[in-house]
mmCIF file of C-alpha atoms in Angstrom:
data_model
loop_
_atom_site.group_PDB
_atom_site.id
_atom_site.type_symbol
_atom_site.label_atom_id
_atom_site.label_comp_id
_atom_site.label_asym_id
_atom_site.label_seq_id
_atom_site.Cartn_x
_atom_site.Cartn_y
_atom_site.Cartn_z
ATOM 1 C CA UNK A 1 27.753 18.482 46.291
ATOM 2 C CA UNK A 2 26.309 15.064 47.163
ATOM 3 C CA UNK A 3 22.760 16.336 46.500
ATOM 4 C CA UNK A 4 23.801 17.600 43.070
ATOM 5 C CA UNK A 5 25.403 14.231 42.291
ATOM 6 C CA UNK A 6 22.260 12.362 43.349
ATOM 7 C CA UNK A 7 20.053 14.616 41.197
ATOM 8 C CA UNK A 8 22.327 14.037 38.203
ATOM 9 C CA UNK A 9 22.250 10.294 38.803
ATOM 10 C CA UNK A 10 18.464 10.252 39.104
ATOM 11 C CA UNK A 11 18.156 12.309 35.919
ATOM 12 C CA UNK A 12 20.484 9.919 34.072
ATOM 13 C CA UNK A 13 18.505 6.903 35.291
ATOM 14 C CA UNK A 14 15.238 8.493 34.154
ATOM 15 C CA UNK A 15 16.711 9.190 30.718
ATOM 16 C CA UNK A 16 18.074 5.656 30.479
ATOM 17 C CA UNK A 17 14.718 4.229 31.560
ATOM 18 C CA UNK A 18 12.952 6.293 28.914
ATOM 19 C CA UNK A 19 15.443 5.098 26.299
ATOM 20 C CA UNK A 20 14.967 1.471 27.350
ATOM 21 C CA UNK A 21 11.185 1.889 27.235
ATOM 22 C CA UNK A 22 11.409 3.412 23.769
ATOM 23 C CA UNK A 23 13.598 0.570 22.507
ATOM 24 C CA UNK A 24 11.194 -2.003 23.932
ATOM 25 C CA UNK A 25 8.272 -0.307 22.171
ATOM 26 C CA UNK A 26 10.140 -0.533 18.856
ATOM 27 C CA UNK A 27 10.567 -4.302 19.081
ATOM 28 C CA UNK A 28 7.664 -6.341 17.663
ATOM 29 C CA UNK A 29 6.203 -9.178 19.730
ATOM 30 C CA UNK A 30 6.759 -11.553 16.812
ATOM 31 C CA UNK A 31 9.953 -11.828 14.778
ATOM 32 C CA UNK A 32 10.584 -13.895 11.650
ATOM 33 C CA UNK A 33 13.850 -15.395 10.440
ATOM 34 C CA UNK A 34 15.016 -17.952 7.913
ATOM 35 C CA UNK A 35 18.372 -18.785 9.535
ATOM 36 C CA UNK A 36 18.761 -19.699 13.223
ATOM 37 C CA UNK A 37 22.406 -18.547 13.089
ATOM 38 C CA UNK A 38 21.346 -15.012 12.120
ATOM 39 C CA UNK A 39 18.768 -14.207 14.796
ATOM 40 C CA UNK A 40 19.365 -10.511 15.406
ATOM 41 C CA UNK A 41 17.648 -7.212 14.676
ATOM 42 C CA UNK A 42 20.024 -5.569 12.200
ATOM 43 C CA UNK A 43 18.440 -2.113 12.517
ATOM 44 C CA UNK A 44 18.839 -2.201 16.330
ATOM 45 C CA UNK A 45 22.487 -3.201 17.001
ATOM 46 C CA UNK A 46 22.228 -2.321 20.727
ATOM 47 C CA UNK A 47 19.599 -5.047 21.158
ATOM 48 C CA UNK A 48 20.531 -8.715 21.330
ATOM 49 C CA UNK A 49 18.228 -11.738 21.224
ATOM 50 C CA UNK A 50 18.945 -14.640 23.551
ATOM 51 C CA UNK A 51 17.066 -17.878 24.085
ATOM 52 C CA UNK A 52 14.878 -17.703 27.176
ATOM 53 C CA UNK A 53 16.663 -20.512 29.033
ATOM 54 C CA UNK A 54 14.783 -23.730 29.763
ATOM 55 C CA UNK A 55 11.486 -21.925 29.134
ATOM 56 C CA UNK A 56 12.069 -21.880 25.397
ATOM 57 C CA UNK A 57 9.047 -23.253 23.558
ATOM 58 C CA UNK A 58 9.906 -25.353 20.506
ATOM 59 C CA UNK A 59 6.674 -26.017 18.694
ATOM 60 C CA UNK A 60 6.556 -27.034 15.075
ATOM 61 C CA UNK A 61 3.873 -25.406 12.921
ATOM 62 C CA UNK A 62 3.129 -25.171 9.233
ATOM 63 C CA UNK A 63 5.048 -21.916 9.134
ATOM 64 C CA UNK A 64 8.170 -23.434 10.697
ATOM 65 C CA UNK A 65 9.656 -23.595 14.206
ATOM 66 C CA UNK A 66 8.455 -21.193 16.917
ATOM 67 C CA UNK A 67 10.952 -20.181 19.611
ATOM 68 C CA UNK A 68 10.924 -17.938 22.673
ATOM 69 C CA UNK A 69 13.640 -15.301 23.005
ATOM 70 C CA UNK A 70 14.461 -12.416 25.331
ATOM 71 C CA UNK A 71 15.430 -9.071 23.834
ATOM 72 C CA UNK A 72 18.189 -7.441 25.876
ATOM 73 C CA UNK A 73 19.615 -3.936 25.764
ATOM 74 C CA UNK A 74 23.421 -3.999 25.395
ATOM 75 C CA UNK A 75 23.228 -7.744 25.964
ATOM 76 C CA UNK A 76 22.471 -7.272 29.656
ATOM 77 C CA UNK A 77 19.173 -5.496 30.394
ATOM 78 C CA UNK A 78 16.025 -7.505 29.564
ATOM 79 C CA UNK A 79 13.506 -5.454 27.569
ATOM 80 C CA UNK A 80 10.806 -7.971 26.642
ATOM 81 C CA UNK A 81 10.166 -11.545 25.552
ATOM 82 C CA UNK A 82 9.455 -12.117 21.883
ATOM 83 C CA UNK A 83 8.276 -14.991 19.729
ATOM 84 C CA UNK A 84 10.718 -16.005 17.003
ATOM 85 C CA UNK A 85 9.445 -17.990 14.025
ATOM 86 C CA UNK A 86 11.866 -19.892 11.823
ATOM 87 C CA UNK A 87 10.738 -20.852 8.348
ATOM 88 C CA UNK A 88 12.182 -21.647 4.964
ATOM 89 C CA UNK A 89 13.355 -18.726 2.849
ATOM 90 C CA UNK A 90 11.018 -17.675 0.040
ATOM 91 C CA UNK A 91 12.376 -16.726 -3.366
ATOM 92 C CA UNK A 92 10.610 -14.485 -5.864
ATOM 93 C CA UNK A 93 11.422 -13.036 -9.276
ATOM 94 C CA UNK A 94 12.310 -9.378 -8.685
ATOM 95 C CA UNK A 95 10.970 -6.970 -11.319
ATOM 96 C CA UNK A 96 11.202 -3.157 -11.283
ATOM 97 C CA UNK A 97 9.482 -2.919 -14.664
ATOM 98 C CA UNK A 98 6.467 -0.709 -15.451
ATOM 99 C CA UNK A 99 2.967 -2.064 -15.853
ATOM 100 C CA UNK A 100 -0.381 -0.573 -16.757
ATOM 101 C CA UNK A 101 -3.393 -0.830 -14.475
ATOM 102 C CA UNK A 102 -7.042 -0.921 -15.493
ATOM 103 C CA UNK A 103 -9.519 -1.154 -12.628
ATOM 104 C CA UNK A 104 -13.290 -1.146 -12.301
ATOM 105 C CA UNK A 105 -14.785 -0.322 -8.921
ATOM 106 C CA UNK A 106 -17.414 -2.305 -7.056
ATOM 107 C CA UNK A 107 -20.112 0.360 -7.125
ATOM 108 C CA UNK A 108 -19.520 3.920 -8.320
ATOM 109 C CA UNK A 109 -17.572 6.571 -6.444
ATOM 110 C CA UNK A 110 -18.895 10.093 -5.992
ATOM 111 C CA UNK A 111 -16.194 12.500 -7.172
ATOM 112 C CA UNK A 112 -18.018 15.837 -7.269
ATOM 113 C CA UNK A 113 -21.261 17.801 -7.443
ATOM 114 C CA UNK A 114 -22.921 20.371 -9.660
ATOM 115 C CA UNK A 115 -25.987 22.589 -9.425
ATOM 116 C CA UNK A 116 -28.745 21.741 -11.887
ATOM 117 C CA UNK A 117 -30.898 24.419 -13.495
ATOM 118 C CA UNK A 118 -34.522 23.384 -12.884
ATOM 119 C CA UNK A 119 -37.881 25.178 -13.428
ATOM 120 C CA UNK A 120 -37.670 26.057 -9.722
ATOM 121 C CA UNK A 121 -34.097 27.317 -9.536
ATOM 122 C CA UNK A 122 -30.733 25.631 -9.132
ATOM 123 C CA UNK A 123 -30.723 22.393 -7.138
ATOM 124 C CA UNK A 124 -28.344 19.540 -6.233
ATOM 125 C CA UNK A 125 -30.469 16.742 -4.695
ATOM 126 C CA UNK A 126 -27.624 14.348 -3.869
ATOM 127 C CA UNK A 127 -25.565 17.022 -2.111
ATOM 128 C CA UNK A 128 -28.651 18.234 -0.209
ATOM 129 C CA UNK A 129 -29.153 14.644 1.018
ATOM 130 C CA UNK A 130 -25.617 14.712 2.524
ATOM 131 C CA UNK A 131 -24.002 12.479 -0.089
ATOM 132 C CA UNK A 132 -20.277 13.350 -0.028
ATOM 133 C CA UNK A 133 -17.283 12.981 -2.313
ATOM 134 C CA UNK A 134 -15.662 9.615 -1.740
ATOM 135 C CA UNK A 135 -18.945 7.852 -0.994
ATOM 136 C CA UNK A 136 -19.431 4.638 -2.968
ATOM 137 C CA UNK A 137 -22.948 4.129 -4.320
ATOM 138 C CA UNK A 138 -23.813 0.412 -4.321
ATOM 139 C CA UNK A 139 -27.644 0.333 -4.614
ATOM 140 C CA UNK A 140 -30.640 2.333 -5.821
ATOM 141 C CA UNK A 141 -33.894 1.037 -4.275
ATOM 142 C CA UNK A 142 -32.297 -2.385 -3.579
ATOM 143 C CA UNK A 143 -31.010 -2.661 -7.172
ATOM 144 C CA UNK A 144 -27.235 -3.237 -7.335
ATOM 145 C CA UNK A 145 -25.246 -0.482 -9.057
ATOM 146 C CA UNK A 146 -22.039 -1.581 -10.792
ATOM 147 C CA UNK A 147 -21.168 1.194 -13.235
ATOM 148 C CA UNK A 148 -22.045 4.631 -14.565
ATOM 149 C CA UNK A 149 -24.477 3.202 -17.120
ATOM 150 C CA UNK A 150 -26.478 1.616 -14.287
ATOM 151 C CA UNK A 151 -26.685 5.003 -12.555
ATOM 152 C CA UNK A 152 -27.798 6.894 -15.653
ATOM 153 C CA UNK A 153 -30.369 4.267 -16.659
ATOM 154 C CA UNK A 154 -31.908 4.021 -13.194
ATOM 155 C CA UNK A 155 -32.157 7.784 -12.724
ATOM 156 C CA UNK A 156 -33.747 8.286 -16.142
ATOM 157 C CA UNK A 157 -36.266 5.517 -15.481
ATOM 158 C CA UNK A 158 -37.053 6.854 -12.023
ATOM 159 C CA UNK A 159 -37.623 10.429 -13.274
ATOM 160 C CA UNK A 160 -38.676 12.547 -10.282
ATOM 161 C CA UNK A 161 -39.628 9.647 -7.988
ATOM 162 C CA UNK A 162 -37.757 9.247 -4.722
ATOM 163 C CA UNK A 163 -34.614 7.107 -4.710
ATOM 164 C CA UNK A 164 -33.342 5.297 -1.663
ATOM 165 C CA UNK A 165 -29.573 5.177 -2.019
ATOM 166 C CA UNK A 166 -27.331 2.672 -0.235
ATOM 167 C CA UNK A 167 -23.695 3.761 -0.102
ATOM 168 C CA UNK A 168 -20.426 3.112 1.706
ATOM 169 C CA UNK A 169 -18.598 5.819 3.620
ATOM 170 C CA UNK A 170 -15.288 4.702 5.117
ATOM 171 C CA UNK A 171 -16.483 1.097 4.673
ATOM 172 C CA UNK A 172 -19.633 1.754 6.730
ATOM 173 C CA UNK A 173 -22.936 1.114 4.926
ATOM 174 C CA UNK A 174 -25.315 4.091 5.048
ATOM 175 C CA UNK A 175 -28.558 5.187 3.358
ATOM 176 C CA UNK A 176 -30.025 8.433 2.039
ATOM 177 C CA UNK A 177 -33.064 9.451 -0.024
ATOM 178 C CA UNK A 178 -33.577 12.122 -2.663
ATOM 179 C CA UNK A 179 -35.552 12.788 -5.829
ATOM 180 C CA UNK A 180 -33.888 13.463 -9.204
ATOM 181 C CA UNK A 181 -34.805 16.835 -10.766
ATOM 182 C CA UNK A 182 -35.417 17.852 -14.363
ATOM 183 C CA UNK A 183 -32.488 19.646 -15.965
ATOM 184 C CA UNK A 184 -34.114 22.229 -18.246
ATOM 185 C CA UNK A 185 -30.909 22.633 -20.273
ATOM 186 C CA UNK A 186 -30.795 18.943 -21.318
ATOM 187 C CA UNK A 187 -34.342 17.752 -20.719
ATOM 188 C CA UNK A 188 -33.097 14.825 -18.618
ATOM 189 C CA UNK A 189 -33.382 13.939 -14.950
ATOM 190 C CA UNK A 190 -30.270 14.345 -12.842
ATOM 191 C CA UNK A 191 -29.119 14.134 -9.211
ATOM 192 C CA UNK A 192 -26.266 16.651 -9.227
ATOM 193 C CA UNK A 193 -23.540 14.138 -8.392
ATOM 194 C CA UNK A 194 -20.616 13.160 -10.593
ATOM 195 C CA UNK A 195 -19.507 9.539 -10.320
ATOM 196 C CA UNK A 196 -16.651 7.363 -11.556
ATOM 197 C CA UNK A 197 -16.510 3.592 -11.999
ATOM 198 C CA UNK A 198 -12.992 2.964 -13.310
ATOM 199 C CA UNK A 199 -9.375 4.001 -13.039
ATOM 200 C CA UNK A 200 -6.228 3.567 -15.122
ATOM 201 C CA UNK A 201 -2.587 4.367 -14.520
ATOM 202 C CA UNK A 202 1.047 3.285 -14.521
ATOM 203 C CA UNK A 203 3.012 1.713 -11.672
ATOM 204 C CA UNK A 204 6.020 -0.498 -11.048
ATOM 205 C CA UNK A 205 5.911 -4.259 -10.607
ATOM 206 C CA UNK A 206 7.729 -5.404 -7.472
ATOM 207 C CA UNK A 207 7.965 -9.176 -7.816
ATOM 208 C CA UNK A 208 6.411 -12.379 -9.142
ATOM 209 C CA UNK A 209 5.852 -15.649 -7.328
ATOM 210 C CA UNK A 210 6.714 -18.039 -10.135
ATOM 211 C CA UNK A 211 5.267 -21.152 -8.472
ATOM 212 C CA UNK A 212 1.910 -19.527 -7.676
ATOM 213 C CA UNK A 213 1.761 -17.540 -10.900
ATOM 214 C CA UNK A 214 1.026 -14.333 -8.982
ATOM 215 C CA UNK A 215 2.336 -10.767 -8.967
ATOM 216 C CA UNK A 216 2.762 -7.993 -6.403
ATOM 217 C CA UNK A 217 3.081 -4.331 -7.362
ATOM 218 C CA UNK A 218 2.864 -0.671 -6.299
ATOM 219 C CA UNK A 219 3.397 -1.228 -2.559
ATOM 220 C CA UNK A 220 0.310 0.853 -1.760
ATOM 221 C CA UNK A 221 -3.357 0.763 -2.657
ATOM 222 C CA UNK A 222 -4.827 2.491 -5.714
ATOM 223 C CA UNK A 223 -6.831 5.579 -4.789
ATOM 224 C CA UNK A 224 -9.243 7.695 -6.780
ATOM 225 C CA UNK A 225 -7.375 10.666 -8.254
ATOM 226 C CA UNK A 226 -9.935 13.250 -7.108
ATOM 227 C CA UNK A 227 -11.085 11.953 -3.720
ATOM 228 C CA UNK A 228 -7.921 10.078 -2.639
ATOM 229 C CA UNK A 229 -10.177 7.295 -1.367
ATOM 230 C CA UNK A 230 -9.299 3.631 -1.905
ATOM 231 C CA UNK A 231 -11.010 2.134 -4.950
ATOM 232 C CA UNK A 232 -13.236 -0.810 -4.006
ATOM 233 C CA UNK A 233 -12.216 -3.421 -6.561
ATOM 234 C CA UNK A 234 -14.766 -5.164 -8.739
ATOM 235 C CA UNK A 235 -12.381 -6.296 -11.464
ATOM 236 C CA UNK A 236 -9.071 -5.270 -12.956
ATOM 237 C CA UNK A 237 -6.239 -6.232 -15.254
ATOM 238 C CA UNK A 238 -2.626 -5.372 -15.971
ATOM 239 C CA UNK A 239 -1.196 -4.564 -19.398
ATOM 240 C CA UNK A 240 2.304 -3.955 -20.793
ATOM 241 C CA UNK A 241 3.642 -0.387 -20.666
ATOM 242 C CA UNK A 242 6.589 1.570 -22.050
ATOM 243 C CA UNK A 243 7.944 4.658 -20.262
ATOM 244 C CA UNK A 244 8.190 7.537 -22.753
ATOM 245 C CA UNK A 245 9.364 10.369 -20.514
ATOM 246 C CA UNK A 246 9.652 11.823 -17.016
ATOM 247 C CA UNK A 247 8.388 14.987 -15.362
ATOM 248 C CA UNK A 248 11.003 15.760 -12.686
ATOM 249 C CA UNK A 249 10.066 16.086 -9.052
ATOM 250 C CA UNK A 250 10.944 19.269 -7.243
ATOM 251 C CA UNK A 251 10.374 20.232 -3.647
ATOM 252 C CA UNK A 252 6.717 21.064 -3.303
ATOM 253 C CA UNK A 253 5.578 19.097 -6.346
ATOM 254 C CA UNK A 254 6.010 15.418 -7.212
ATOM 255 C CA UNK A 255 6.872 14.510 -10.796
ATOM 256 C CA UNK A 256 5.687 11.465 -12.700
ATOM 257 C CA UNK A 257 6.649 8.783 -15.164
ATOM 258 C CA UNK A 258 4.891 9.174 -18.506
ATOM 259 C CA UNK A 259 3.980 5.815 -19.985
ATOM 260 C CA UNK A 260 1.940 4.470 -22.843
ATOM 261 C CA UNK A 261 0.002 1.214 -22.929
ATOM 262 C CA UNK A 262 1.614 -1.078 -25.510
ATOM 263 C CA UNK A 263 -1.390 -3.342 -25.903
ATOM 264 C CA UNK A 264 -4.994 -3.762 -24.854
ATOM 265 C CA UNK A 265 -4.358 -7.455 -24.183
ATOM 266 C CA UNK A 266 -4.112 -8.186 -20.456
ATOM 267 C CA UNK A 267 -1.037 -9.927 -19.060
ATOM 268 C CA UNK A 268 -2.642 -10.532 -15.678
ATOM 269 C CA UNK A 269 -5.748 -10.212 -13.525
ATOM 270 C CA UNK A 270 -5.963 -7.954 -10.466
ATOM 271 C CA UNK A 271 -7.530 -9.790 -7.526
ATOM 272 C CA UNK A 272 -6.878 -7.385 -4.637
ATOM 273 C CA UNK A 273 -6.332 -3.660 -4.088
ATOM 274 C CA UNK A 274 -4.964 -3.465 -0.541
ATOM 275 C CA UNK A 275 -3.223 -0.902 1.648
ATOM 276 C CA UNK A 276 0.215 -2.213 0.671
ATOM 277 C CA UNK A 277 -0.185 -3.022 -3.001
ATOM 278 C CA UNK A 278 -2.110 -4.651 -5.817
ATOM 279 C CA UNK A 279 -2.010 -8.412 -6.226
ATOM 280 C CA UNK A 280 -3.269 -10.938 -8.713
ATOM 281 C CA UNK A 281 -2.615 -13.670 -11.223
ATOM 282 C CA UNK A 282 -0.119 -13.236 -14.034
ATOM 283 C CA UNK A 283 -0.535 -15.262 -17.191
ATOM 284 C CA UNK A 284 3.179 -15.815 -17.868
ATOM 285 C CA UNK A 285 5.427 -15.044 -14.872
ATOM 286 C CA UNK A 286 9.156 -14.551 -15.616
ATOM 287 C CA UNK A 287 11.590 -16.800 -13.762
ATOM 288 C CA UNK A 288 14.713 -14.627 -13.912
ATOM 289 C CA UNK A 289 16.337 -12.431 -11.243
ATOM 290 C CA UNK A 290 15.319 -14.746 -8.371
ATOM 291 C CA UNK A 291 16.019 -13.427 -4.864
ATOM 292 C CA UNK A 292 15.210 -14.328 -1.285
ATOM 293 C CA UNK A 293 12.706 -12.119 0.530
ATOM 294 C CA UNK A 294 14.323 -10.627 3.636
ATOM 295 C CA UNK A 295 12.478 -10.581 6.941
ATOM 296 C CA UNK A 296 12.082 -7.054 8.374
ATOM 297 C CA UNK A 297 14.570 -7.916 11.136
ATOM 298 C CA UNK A 298 17.305 -8.551 8.553
ATOM 299 C CA UNK A 299 17.068 -5.029 7.135
ATOM 300 C CA UNK A 300 19.523 -2.415 8.357
ATOM 301 C CA UNK A 301 20.056 1.270 7.800
ATOM 302 C CA UNK A 302 22.642 2.057 5.147
ATOM 303 C CA UNK A 303 23.302 1.402 1.498
ATOM 304 C CA UNK A 304 20.950 -0.462 -0.831
ATOM 305 C CA UNK A 305 19.715 -0.139 -4.400
ATOM 306 C CA UNK A 306 16.401 -0.066 -6.213
ATOM 307 C CA UNK A 307 15.331 -1.531 -9.535
ATOM 308 C CA UNK A 308 13.203 0.887 -11.532
ATOM 309 C CA UNK A 309 12.473 1.920 -15.106
ATOM 310 C CA UNK A 310 12.705 5.545 -16.214
ATOM 311 C CA UNK A 311 12.957 4.898 -19.957
ATOM 312 C CA UNK A 312 11.516 2.125 -22.114
ATOM 313 C CA UNK A 313 10.570 -1.109 -20.384
ATOM 314 C CA UNK A 314 13.868 -2.354 -18.902
ATOM 315 C CA UNK A 315 14.711 -1.870 -15.220
ATOM 316 C CA UNK A 316 18.096 -0.584 -14.039
ATOM 317 C CA UNK A 317 19.870 -0.431 -10.669
ATOM 318 C CA UNK A 318 20.110 2.869 -8.790
ATOM 319 C CA UNK A 319 21.762 3.523 -5.425
ATOM 320 C CA UNK A 320 19.707 4.491 -2.371
ATOM 321 C CA UNK A 321 20.158 4.705 1.393
ATOM 322 C CA UNK A 322 17.739 3.218 3.911
ATOM 323 C CA UNK A 323 17.614 5.917 6.574
ATOM 324 C CA UNK A 324 14.974 4.638 8.988
ATOM 325 C CA UNK A 325 13.213 1.355 9.744
ATOM 326 C CA UNK A 326 9.964 1.087 11.715
ATOM 327 C CA UNK A 327 9.476 -2.524 12.778
ATOM 328 C CA UNK A 328 6.388 -1.663 14.813
ATOM 329 C CA UNK A 329 4.888 0.911 12.451
ATOM 330 C CA UNK A 330 1.097 1.026 12.226
ATOM 331 C CA UNK A 331 1.035 2.008 8.530
ATOM 332 C CA UNK A 332 1.550 -1.116 6.432
ATOM 333 C CA UNK A 333 2.958 0.778 3.436
ATOM 334 C CA UNK A 334 5.311 3.125 5.348
ATOM 335 C CA UNK A 335 7.844 0.843 7.033
ATOM 336 C CA UNK A 336 11.077 2.503 5.905
ATOM 337 C CA UNK A 337 12.433 5.908 4.941
ATOM 338 C CA UNK A 338 14.513 5.718 1.760
ATOM 339 C CA UNK A 339 16.697 8.395 0.169
ATOM 340 C CA UNK A 340 17.727 8.391 -3.490
ATOM 341 C CA UNK A 341 21.500 8.969 -3.802
ATOM 342 C CA UNK A 342 22.204 7.829 -7.363
ATOM 343 C CA UNK A 343 23.402 10.864 -9.417
ATOM 344 C CA UNK A 344 22.002 9.493 -12.685
ATOM 345 C CA UNK A 345 18.528 8.913 -11.243
ATOM 346 C CA UNK A 346 18.482 12.293 -9.480
ATOM 347 C CA UNK A 347 19.480 14.045 -12.702
ATOM 348 C CA UNK A 348 16.544 12.518 -14.595
ATOM 349 C CA UNK A 349 13.799 12.363 -11.962
ATOM 350 C CA UNK A 350 14.883 14.825 -9.265
ATOM 351 C CA UNK A 351 14.095 12.096 -6.724
ATOM 352 C CA UNK A 352 11.051 9.867 -6.357
ATOM 353 C CA UNK A 353 8.270 10.397 -8.909
ATOM 354 C CA UNK A 354 4.758 9.042 -9.297
ATOM 355 C CA UNK A 355 4.895 5.740 -11.137
ATOM 356 C CA UNK A 356 8.005 4.568 -9.252
ATOM 357 C CA UNK A 357 5.789 3.127 -6.524
ATOM 358 C CA UNK A 358 6.551 -0.578 -6.304
ATOM 359 C CA UNK A 359 10.211 -0.251 -7.321
ATOM 360 C CA UNK A 360 11.931 -3.105 -5.440
ATOM 361 C CA UNK A 361 14.584 -2.269 -2.829
ATOM 362 C CA UNK A 362 17.499 -4.716 -2.550
ATOM 363 C CA UNK A 363 20.057 -4.966 0.242
ATOM 364 C CA UNK A 364 22.730 -7.620 0.791
ATOM 365 C CA UNK A 365 21.424 -9.660 -2.129
ATOM 366 C CA UNK A 366 17.867 -9.894 -0.769
ATOM 367 C CA UNK A 367 14.587 -8.173 -1.600
ATOM 368 C CA UNK A 368 13.808 -5.994 1.425
ATOM 369 C CA UNK A 369 10.951 -3.793 0.223
ATOM 370 C CA UNK A 370 9.527 -1.396 -2.336
ATOM 371 C CA UNK A 371 9.205 2.368 -2.798
ATOM 372 C CA UNK A 372 5.690 3.600 -1.944
ATOM 373 C CA UNK A 373 5.473 7.372 -1.382
ATOM 374 C CA UNK A 374 7.482 10.533 -1.994
ATOM 375 C CA UNK A 375 8.041 13.278 0.583
ATOM 376 C CA UNK A 376 6.611 16.197 -1.372
ATOM 377 C CA UNK A 377 8.884 18.737 0.326
ATOM 378 C CA UNK A 378 11.983 16.501 0.184
ATOM 379 C CA UNK A 379 11.527 14.676 -3.090
ATOM 380 C CA UNK A 380 14.764 12.688 -2.883
ATOM 381 C CA UNK A 381 13.224 10.915 0.124
ATOM 382 C CA UNK A 382 10.170 8.726 0.519
ATOM 383 C CA UNK A 383 8.605 5.765 2.260
ATOM 384 C CA UNK A 384 9.037 2.091 1.535
ATOM 385 C CA UNK A 385 7.075 -1.024 2.462
ATOM 386 C CA UNK A 386 8.606 -4.270 3.733
ATOM 387 C CA UNK A 387 8.718 -6.963 1.053
ATOM 388 C CA UNK A 388 7.564 -9.447 3.697
ATOM 389 C CA UNK A 389 4.351 -7.441 4.157
ATOM 390 C CA UNK A 390 3.707 -7.576 0.419
ATOM 391 C CA UNK A 391 4.456 -11.309 0.332
ATOM 392 C CA UNK A 392 2.000 -11.894 3.207
ATOM 393 C CA UNK A 393 -0.694 -9.878 1.393
ATOM 394 C CA UNK A 394 -0.107 -11.835 -1.809
ATOM 395 C CA UNK A 395 -0.419 -15.124 0.084
ATOM 396 C CA UNK A 396 -3.628 -13.907 1.720
ATOM 397 C CA UNK A 397 -4.992 -12.900 -1.700
ATOM 398 C CA UNK A 398 -4.144 -16.371 -2.974
ATOM 399 C CA UNK A 399 -5.986 -18.014 -0.066
ATOM 400 C CA UNK A 400 -9.089 -15.832 -0.454
ATOM 401 C CA UNK A 401 -9.214 -16.271 -4.226
ATOM 402 C CA UNK A 402 -8.739 -20.025 -4.075
ATOM 403 C CA UNK A 403 -11.454 -20.262 -1.397
ATOM 404 C CA UNK A 404 -13.876 -18.404 -3.675
ATOM 405 C CA UNK A 405 -12.937 -20.602 -6.627
ATOM 406 C CA UNK A 406 -13.408 -23.763 -4.544
ATOM 407 C CA UNK A 407 -16.799 -22.509 -3.332
#
């Protein structure tokens, strides 16, 4: 009997140790708060944060006050020490309205291949040289390539002479060589690769920083529609959009918002296409609907609402539930799991649809994040990004852009 009791106790201790280890792994090394009286991790109620006694470091930096805390399980079992930064709350103008995106890539992206009928049979020189879809062509024989016209002009001028091609594959610079061939059906020289230098679409604006005159939208990077590779930004702009209809999502297939560009006149300039959104300058930022940006530690599972536009150009509130929060997640655009619960929104969209990416998520009167992806087989659910991550990316974009301008 005693042996059985000891085995049960050991098993329980192992389980508890595993649970404690898991909880420790979920706690980031650095936490951010705007109120010293509210230092707690709302999504982890079994974990408390206590000052680390006389060893607390109180350094003042440009970002605010840095403190040392100990995270404890059930207020008793130390899990790890963490750095706590206190800074002033940031307010932004929350949007939820649609916007049009026009982007030109830095280089041209390979999106497909074809076989060319030549006097010597069918050939595809680029494919034979191991060029692949998703590769970004940046140079022909040390001449910079910026758009499709550059590609066509250079190939026609080169005729059947060898081309040395410099391209990027997964951000690694590589080279290849091939010779264009004569297409007997058109009488022109071709390489067999199809390329694209621009992209356009509709997304949702998340917020504006009124003081900086900047915007943040989408919550994820813009990818090429065919290759699903990130577009390497050369230039871009945003334009006003009106939502004209919705194709409903259903399990197995995501729907989409159908919008039309209202004008060709840009309302802003895209400066960055990053993993957690698009960022840039806006020519006339609105100053309404101002809200504080919540730190990730303030967010908790439970009720919230999103601002999104499914008709026209005016955003409305719709109820959602935040089901999961990943404070230590490695994917910068998949920090939360969000479920649509609003009957009106579900009736129109079926759940999350393409074009809703960037729809701001609000909880307890603060901006906590934005919708980013739909679960294709559970379309009422999807991922969200922390608003703080988007704010950090916008600030970084501002620093990089201003550095270039100053240089």
